[in-house]
Amino acid sequence: RRCRIFLKALQQQLDGIVEGAQVMPFGSAVNGFWTASSDVDVCVRVPRATTRASQIKVLRDISSELGRIEKYQVEPRFGAQVPILHWSPRRPGMVACDISVNNVLAVVNSRLLGQYVRLDHRVRTLGLCLKAWAQARGINDRSRGTVSSFALVLMLIHFLQRRTPAVLPSLQDIAFSLSLEPDFVNGVDCRYCADASQIHAEMEYLRAGRPPNQESSGLLLMEFFRYFGHEYRNGIIRIRDTRSQLPPFDETGSYLVVDNPFEVGKDVANVDGSQHDIIQKELRRAWALLKDGRPFAEVLRSSAAVTEPPSSFGPAGTPSSGGGASRRRLEWKPR
């Protein structure tokens, strides 16, 4: 409710600044991972702002007006990959906001994640746990070359699609297999399935007569850490089949490369090579603690020490392309 009130007030504020501006939330306000401490990510859609320079000009216009509001302070971040304004309150307890212009694909990505969250209550629980873990252990800062929250959630979906039986389907693969109408955003086909009956039919097919996955959130969390800490060695992490768009290639040199669900071939993680060993060590540490029955609070504790037992997991195969556009989408599933 607080987020909705804030967005409505921001839209009213921008109506007098930028003609035709449309406030479109994305990130945690849309994808299901919103908490009371979350910032609001906002895309301001402005039809005429098609270049980086014109988008920065719109942000400057917005900044000059929002800067007059005494309760908030404006921090331009125009050198970022996507130029933004960070609009933050001068006292705690109020909503902070990152404003970008025409970042529409981020909006669609957030809606896709939100659809996955609505399919199974465990997705939100696991996503919040992983974000808390990554933040507590100092590996949740994209600017430092570690893992972004968006990449973590895509890794989670990738993992849940590969459980036996599967917890999640590939919503994009369903859309392509059913030849649903393309949905182009900035020239990118952003179609995915949101129809409950079609998703249910896909889950029935993936289960192949087995009952639904009933694994607890705790077990799935531990298995996530085991999978990425020990079983996963290399390969691009995807939540859809991309073989119809990209020719196969050698992925052995790709570690913690997380494919953008819509912009195929674009790495949304951009993990720095110097961080690979650190992140793998953290994944293994978390798995070892949970395997030994330690509480999740200890997994988060920065001062906790653990002697990791020798791994009982041998080398695993390289994860291949996700999902699948044909009715045999499980053929590429890693074992």
CSV table of C-alpha atoms in Angstrom, one decimal:
chain,number,residue,atom,x,y,z
A,1,ARG,CA,0.0,0.0,0.0
A,2,ARG,CA,2.8,2.4,0.9
A,3,CYS,CA,4.4,1.7,-2.5
A,4,ARG,CA,1.2,2.3,-4.4
A,5,ILE,CA,0.7,5.6,-2.6
A,6,PHE,CA,4.2,6.7,-3.4
A,7,LEU,CA,3.9,5.7,-7.1
A,8,LYS,CA,0.6,7.6,-7.4
A,9,ALA,CA,2.2,10.7,-5.9
A,10,LEU,CA,5.2,10.5,-8.1
A,11,GLN,CA,3.0,10.2,-11.2
A,12,GLN,CA,1.2,13.4,-10.2
A,13,GLN,CA,4.5,15.1,-9.6
A,14,LEU,CA,5.9,14.2,-13.0
A,15,ASP,CA,2.7,15.2,-14.8
A,16,GLY,CA,3.7,18.8,-14.4
A,17,ILE,CA,7.4,18.2,-15.4
A,18,VAL,CA,7.5,15.8,-18.4
A,19,GLU,CA,4.7,15.8,-21.0
A,20,GLY,CA,3.2,12.3,-21.5
A,21,ALA,CA,5.3,10.7,-18.8
A,22,GLN,CA,4.1,7.4,-17.6
A,23,VAL,CA,5.4,6.0,-14.3
A,24,MET,CA,6.0,2.2,-14.5
A,25,PRO,CA,7.4,0.4,-11.5
A,26,PHE,CA,9.7,-2.6,-11.8
A,27,GLY,CA,12.0,-4.5,-9.5
A,28,SER,CA,10.8,-5.7,-6.1
A,29,ALA,CA,7.6,-3.5,-6.4
A,30,VAL,CA,6.5,-5.8,-9.3
A,31,ASN,CA,8.4,-9.1,-9.0
A,32,GLY,CA,7.0,-10.3,-5.7
A,33,PHE,CA,10.1,-9.7,-3.5
A,34,TRP,CA,9.0,-6.3,-2.0
A,35,THR,CA,9.7,-5.8,1.7
A,36,ALA,CA,9.2,-2.8,4.0
A,37,SER,CA,12.8,-1.8,3.5
A,38,SER,CA,12.8,-2.0,-0.3
A,39,ASP,CA,13.6,0.9,-2.6
A,40,VAL,CA,11.2,1.5,-5.5
A,41,ASP,CA,12.6,1.2,-9.1
A,42,VAL,CA,10.7,3.3,-11.5
A,43,CYS,CA,10.8,3.5,-15.3
A,44,VAL,CA,9.5,6.8,-16.6
A,45,ARG,CA,8.2,6.1,-20.1
A,46,VAL,CA,8.7,9.1,-22.4
A,47,PRO,CA,8.0,8.5,-26.1
A,48,ARG,CA,10.3,11.1,-27.5
A,49,ALA,CA,13.4,10.2,-25.4
A,50,THR,CA,15.0,7.6,-27.6
A,51,THR,CA,18.7,8.3,-27.1
A,52,ARG,CA,20.9,8.3,-24.0
A,53,ALA,CA,21.4,12.0,-24.2
A,54,SER,CA,17.7,12.7,-24.5
A,55,GLN,CA,17.0,10.4,-21.5
A,56,ILE,CA,19.6,12.2,-19.4
A,57,LYS,CA,18.0,15.5,-20.3
A,58,VAL,CA,14.6,14.2,-19.1
A,59,LEU,CA,16.3,13.1,-15.9
A,60,ARG,CA,17.8,16.6,-15.4
A,61,ASP,CA,14.4,18.1,-15.9
A,62,ILE,CA,12.9,15.7,-13.3
A,63,SER,CA,15.9,16.3,-10.9
A,64,SER,CA,15.4,20.1,-11.0
A,65,GLU,CA,11.8,19.8,-9.8
A,66,LEU,CA,12.2,16.9,-7.4
A,67,GLY,CA,15.1,18.7,-5.8
A,68,ARG,CA,12.7,21.3,-4.5
A,69,ILE,CA,11.0,18.8,-2.2
A,70,GLU,CA,12.7,19.4,1.1
A,71,LYS,CA,12.1,16.0,2.6
A,72,TYR,CA,14.1,14.3,-0.2
A,73,GLN,CA,17.5,14.6,-1.8
A,74,VAL,CA,18.4,13.9,-5.4
A,75,GLU,CA,21.6,12.1,-6.5
A,76,PRO,CA,22.2,11.9,-10.3
A,77,ARG,CA,23.9,8.8,-11.4
A,78,PHE,CA,24.3,9.5,-15.1
A,79,GLY,CA,27.5,7.5,-15.6
A,80,ALA,CA,25.8,4.2,-14.8
A,81,GLN,CA,25.1,1.7,-17.5
A,82,VAL,CA,21.5,2.8,-17.3
A,83,PRO,CA,21.4,6.5,-16.2
A,84,ILE,CA,19.3,7.0,-13.1
A,85,LEU,CA,18.3,9.5,-10.4
A,86,HIS,CA,18.5,8.2,-6.9
A,87,TRP,CA,15.8,10.1,-4.9
A,88,SER,CA,16.1,9.3,-1.2
A,89,PRO,CA,14.4,10.6,1.9
A,90,ARG,CA,16.3,12.8,4.4
A,91,ARG,CA,14.9,10.8,7.3
A,92,PRO,CA,14.5,7.0,7.7
A,93,GLY,CA,11.1,5.3,7.3
A,94,MET,CA,10.3,6.8,3.9
A,95,VAL,CA,10.5,5.3,0.5
A,96,ALA,CA,13.6,5.8,-1.6
A,97,CYS,CA,13.4,5.6,-5.4
A,98,ASP,CA,15.7,5.0,-8.4
A,99,ILE,CA,14.3,6.7,-11.6
A,100,SER,CA,15.3,5.7,-15.1
A,101,VAL,CA,13.8,6.6,-18.5
A,102,ASN,CA,12.4,4.2,-21.0
A,103,ASN,CA,14.0,1.2,-19.2
A,104,VAL,CA,11.0,-0.8,-20.4
A,105,LEU,CA,12.7,-4.2,-20.8
A,106,ALA,CA,13.4,-4.1,-17.0
A,107,VAL,CA,9.7,-3.7,-16.4
A,108,VAL,CA,8.9,-6.8,-18.6
A,109,ASN,CA,11.6,-8.8,-16.8
A,110,SER,CA,10.1,-7.9,-13.4
A,111,ARG,CA,6.7,-8.9,-14.6
A,112,LEU,CA,8.0,-12.3,-15.7
A,113,LEU,CA,9.7,-12.9,-12.3
A,114,GLY,CA,6.4,-11.9,-10.7
A,115,GLN,CA,4.6,-14.5,-12.6
A,116,TYR,CA,7.0,-17.2,-11.4
A,117,VAL,CA,6.6,-16.0,-7.8
A,118,ARG,CA,2.8,-16.4,-8.1
A,119,LEU,CA,3.1,-20.0,-9.3
A,120,ASP,CA,4.6,-21.3,-6.0
A,121,HIS,CA,4.9,-19.7,-2.6
A,122,ARG,CA,8.3,-21.2,-2.1
A,123,VAL,CA,9.8,-19.0,-4.8
A,124,ARG,CA,9.3,-15.8,-2.8
A,125,THR,CA,10.6,-17.4,0.4
A,126,LEU,CA,13.7,-18.8,-1.3
A,127,GLY,CA,14.4,-15.6,-3.2
A,128,LEU,CA,14.3,-13.5,0.0
A,129,CYS,CA,16.5,-15.9,1.8
A,130,LEU,CA,19.1,-15.9,-1.0
A,131,LYS,CA,19.1,-12.1,-1.1
A,132,ALA,CA,19.6,-11.9,2.7
A,133,TRP,CA,22.4,-14.4,2.4
A,134,ALA,CA,24.2,-12.6,-0.4
A,135,GLN,CA,23.9,-9.2,1.3
A,136,ALA,CA,25.1,-10.6,4.7
A,137,ARG,CA,28.1,-12.3,3.1
A,138,GLY,CA,29.0,-9.3,1.0
A,139,ILE,CA,28.4,-10.8,-2.5
A,140,ASN,CA,25.3,-8.9,-3.6
A,141,ASP,CA,26.9,-5.8,-5.2
A,142,ARG,CA,27.0,-5.7,-9.0
A,143,SER,CA,29.2,-2.6,-8.9
A,144,ARG,CA,31.9,-4.7,-7.2
A,145,GLY,CA,31.5,-7.6,-9.6
A,146,THR,CA,29.5,-9.9,-7.3
A,147,VAL,CA,26.0,-11.2,-7.9
A,148,SER,CA,23.0,-8.9,-8.4
A,149,SER,CA,19.6,-9.8,-6.9
A,150,PHE,CA,18.1,-10.2,-10.4
A,151,ALA,CA,20.8,-12.8,-11.3
A,152,LEU,CA,20.2,-14.6,-8.0
A,153,VAL,CA,16.5,-15.0,-8.7
A,154,LEU,CA,17.2,-16.2,-12.3
A,155,MET,CA,19.6,-18.8,-10.8
A,156,LEU,CA,16.8,-19.8,-8.4
A,157,ILE,CA,14.3,-20.3,-11.2
A,158,HIS,CA,16.9,-22.2,-13.2
A,159,PHE,CA,17.4,-24.5,-10.2
A,160,LEU,CA,13.7,-25.0,-9.5
A,161,GLN,CA,13.0,-25.9,-13.1
A,162,ARG,CA,15.5,-28.8,-12.7
A,163,ARG,CA,14.2,-30.4,-9.6
A,164,THR,CA,12.6,-33.9,-9.9
A,165,PRO,CA,9.8,-33.4,-10.2
A,166,ALA,CA,10.0,-29.8,-11.4
A,167,VAL,CA,8.9,-27.0,-9.1
A,168,LEU,CA,8.5,-24.5,-12.0
A,169,PRO,CA,8.1,-24.7,-15.8
A,170,SER,CA,9.6,-22.4,-18.4
A,171,LEU,CA,6.9,-19.8,-19.1
A,172,GLN,CA,8.6,-18.6,-22.2
A,173,ASP,CA,9.0,-22.1,-23.6
A,174,ILE,CA,5.2,-22.7,-23.1
A,175,ALA,CA,4.5,-19.6,-25.0
A,176,PHE,CA,6.7,-20.6,-27.9
A,177,SER,CA,5.5,-24.2,-28.0
A,178,LEU,CA,1.9,-23.0,-28.2
A,179,SER,CA,2.8,-20.4,-30.8
A,180,LEU,CA,1.3,-17.5,-28.7
A,181,GLU,CA,1.3,-14.1,-30.3
A,182,PRO,CA,4.6,-12.3,-30.1
A,183,ASP,CA,4.9,-9.4,-27.7
A,184,PHE,CA,7.6,-7.0,-29.0
A,185,VAL,CA,9.1,-4.5,-26.6
A,186,ASN,CA,11.9,-2.3,-28.0
A,187,GLY,CA,12.2,-4.9,-30.8
A,188,VAL,CA,12.6,-7.8,-28.4
A,189,ASP,CA,10.0,-10.6,-28.3
A,190,CYS,CA,8.8,-10.7,-24.7
A,191,ARG,CA,6.1,-13.3,-24.9
A,192,TYR,CA,5.6,-15.7,-22.0
A,193,CYS,CA,2.6,-17.7,-20.8
A,194,ALA,CA,0.4,-16.4,-17.9
A,195,ASP,CA,-2.6,-18.6,-18.5
A,196,ALA,CA,-3.2,-20.8,-15.4
A,197,SER,CA,-4.7,-23.7,-17.4
A,198,GLN,CA,-1.9,-23.9,-19.9
A,199,ILE,CA,0.7,-23.7,-17.1
A,200,HIS,CA,-1.1,-26.4,-15.2
A,201,ALA,CA,-1.1,-28.6,-18.3
A,202,GLU,CA,2.7,-28.1,-18.7
A,203,MET,CA,3.4,-29.0,-15.1
A,204,GLU,CA,1.3,-32.2,-15.6
A,205,TYR,CA,3.4,-33.0,-18.6
A,206,LEU,CA,6.7,-32.3,-16.8
A,207,ARG,CA,5.7,-34.5,-13.8
A,208,ALA,CA,5.0,-37.4,-16.1
A,209,GLY,CA,2.5,-39.0,-13.7
A,210,ARG,CA,4.4,-38.2,-10.6
A,211,PRO,CA,2.8,-36.1,-7.7
A,212,PRO,CA,3.7,-32.4,-7.4
A,213,ASN,CA,7.0,-31.5,-5.8
A,214,GLN,CA,6.5,-31.2,-2.1
A,215,GLU,CA,10.0,-30.4,-1.0
A,216,SER,CA,10.2,-27.9,1.8
A,217,SER,CA,11.7,-24.4,1.4
A,218,GLY,CA,14.5,-25.4,3.8
A,219,LEU,CA,15.5,-28.5,1.8
A,220,LEU,CA,15.3,-26.5,-1.5
A,221,LEU,CA,17.5,-23.8,-0.1
A,222,MET,CA,20.1,-26.3,1.0
A,223,GLU,CA,19.9,-28.0,-2.4
A,224,PHE,CA,20.4,-24.7,-4.2
A,225,PHE,CA,23.6,-24.1,-2.3
A,226,ARG,CA,24.8,-27.7,-3.1
A,227,TYR,CA,23.9,-27.5,-6.7
A,228,PHE,CA,25.7,-24.2,-7.4
A,229,GLY,CA,28.5,-24.8,-4.9
A,230,HIS,CA,29.4,-28.4,-6.0
A,231,GLU,CA,27.4,-29.7,-9.0
A,232,TYR,CA,27.5,-26.7,-11.3
A,233,ARG,CA,30.9,-26.3,-12.8
A,234,ASN,CA,30.3,-24.1,-15.8
A,235,GLY,CA,27.8,-23.3,-18.5
A,236,ILE,CA,25.3,-20.5,-19.1
A,237,ILE,CA,22.5,-20.4,-16.6
A,238,ARG,CA,19.2,-20.0,-18.5
A,239,ILE,CA,15.5,-20.3,-17.7
A,240,ARG,CA,14.4,-20.9,-21.3
A,241,ASP,CA,15.5,-22.8,-24.4
A,242,THR,CA,17.6,-20.6,-26.6
A,243,ARG,CA,18.7,-23.1,-29.2
A,244,SER,CA,16.4,-21.7,-31.8
A,245,GLN,CA,18.1,-18.2,-31.4
A,246,LEU,CA,21.7,-19.0,-30.7
A,247,PRO,CA,23.8,-21.7,-32.3
A,248,PRO,CA,25.4,-24.2,-29.8
A,249,PHE,CA,28.9,-23.2,-28.7
A,250,ASP,CA,31.5,-24.3,-26.1
A,251,GLU,CA,30.4,-23.0,-22.7
A,252,THR,CA,33.1,-24.5,-20.6
A,253,GLY,CA,34.6,-21.0,-20.1
A,254,SER,CA,31.4,-19.6,-18.9
A,255,TYR,CA,31.0,-19.5,-15.1
A,256,LEU,CA,28.1,-17.8,-13.3
A,257,VAL,CA,27.0,-16.4,-16.7
A,258,VAL,CA,23.2,-15.7,-16.3
A,259,ASP,CA,21.4,-15.2,-19.5
A,260,ASN,CA,18.8,-12.4,-19.9
A,261,PRO,CA,15.4,-14.1,-20.3
A,262,PHE,CA,14.5,-11.8,-23.2
A,263,GLU,CA,17.7,-10.4,-24.6
A,264,VAL,CA,19.3,-13.8,-25.4
A,265,GLY,CA,23.1,-13.8,-25.2
A,266,LYS,CA,23.2,-10.9,-22.7
A,267,ASP,CA,24.8,-11.7,-19.3
A,268,VAL,CA,22.8,-10.1,-16.5
A,269,ALA,CA,25.2,-11.2,-13.8
A,270,ASN,CA,28.5,-9.8,-15.1
A,271,VAL,CA,30.4,-11.5,-12.3
A,272,ASP,CA,34.0,-10.4,-12.2
A,273,GLY,CA,36.4,-13.3,-12.6
A,274,SER,CA,38.2,-12.3,-9.4
A,275,GLN,CA,35.0,-13.0,-7.5
A,276,HIS,CA,34.4,-16.6,-8.8
A,277,ASP,CA,36.3,-18.4,-6.0
A,278,ILE,CA,34.8,-16.2,-3.3
A,279,ILE,CA,31.3,-16.8,-4.5
A,280,GLN,CA,31.8,-20.6,-4.8
A,281,LYS,CA,33.3,-20.7,-1.3
A,282,GLU,CA,30.3,-18.9,0.1
A,283,LEU,CA,27.9,-21.3,-1.7
A,284,ARG,CA,29.8,-24.3,-0.3
A,285,ARG,CA,30.0,-22.7,3.2
A,286,ALA,CA,26.2,-22.2,3.2
A,287,TRP,CA,25.5,-25.8,2.1
A,288,ALA,CA,27.9,-27.2,4.7
A,289,LEU,CA,26.3,-25.3,7.5
A,290,LEU,CA,22.7,-26.2,6.5
A,291,LYS,CA,23.7,-29.9,5.9
A,292,ASP,CA,25.1,-30.0,9.4
A,293,GLY,CA,21.7,-28.7,10.8
A,294,ARG,CA,22.9,-25.2,11.6
A,295,PRO,CA,20.2,-22.5,11.7
A,296,PHE,CA,19.9,-20.1,8.8
A,297,ALA,CA,20.9,-17.2,11.1
A,298,GLU,CA,24.3,-18.8,11.3
A,299,VAL,CA,24.5,-19.0,7.5
A,300,LEU,CA,24.0,-15.2,7.5
A,301,ARG,CA,26.5,-14.5,10.3
A,302,SER,CA,29.6,-12.8,8.9
A,303,SER,CA,31.8,-14.1,11.7
A,304,ALA,CA,30.7,-17.7,11.5
A,305,ALA,CA,33.4,-20.2,10.7
A,306,VAL,CA,33.0,-23.6,9.3
A,307,THR,CA,35.3,-26.3,8.2
A,308,GLU,CA,33.8,-27.7,5.1
A,309,PRO,CA,33.8,-31.5,4.8
A,310,PRO,CA,35.2,-33.0,1.6
A,311,SER,CA,32.8,-32.9,-1.2
A,312,SER,CA,31.1,-36.2,-2.0
A,313,PHE,CA,30.0,-34.8,-5.4
A,314,GLY,CA,32.0,-35.7,-8.4
A,315,PRO,CA,32.3,-33.4,-11.5
A,316,ALA,CA,29.0,-32.7,-13.1
A,317,GLY,CA,28.1,-32.1,-16.7
A,318,THR,CA,27.9,-28.6,-18.1
A,319,PRO,CA,24.4,-27.2,-17.8
A,320,SER,CA,22.9,-26.7,-21.2
A,321,SER,CA,20.3,-24.4,-22.7
A,322,GLY,CA,17.2,-24.1,-20.5
A,323,GLY,CA,13.6,-24.9,-21.2
A,324,GLY,CA,12.8,-26.1,-24.7
A,325,ALA,CA,10.5,-25.1,-27.5
A,326,SER,CA,9.4,-28.6,-28.4
A,327,ARG,CA,7.3,-31.0,-26.4
A,328,ARG,CA,10.5,-32.7,-25.4
A,329,ARG,CA,11.9,-29.9,-23.3
A,330,LEU,CA,13.4,-32.1,-20.7
A,331,GLU,CA,16.0,-33.6,-23.0
A,332,TRP,CA,18.5,-30.9,-22.1
A,333,LYS,CA,17.9,-31.1,-18.4
A,334,PRO,CA,21.3,-31.7,-16.5
A,335,ARG,CA,21.5,-34.9,-14.5
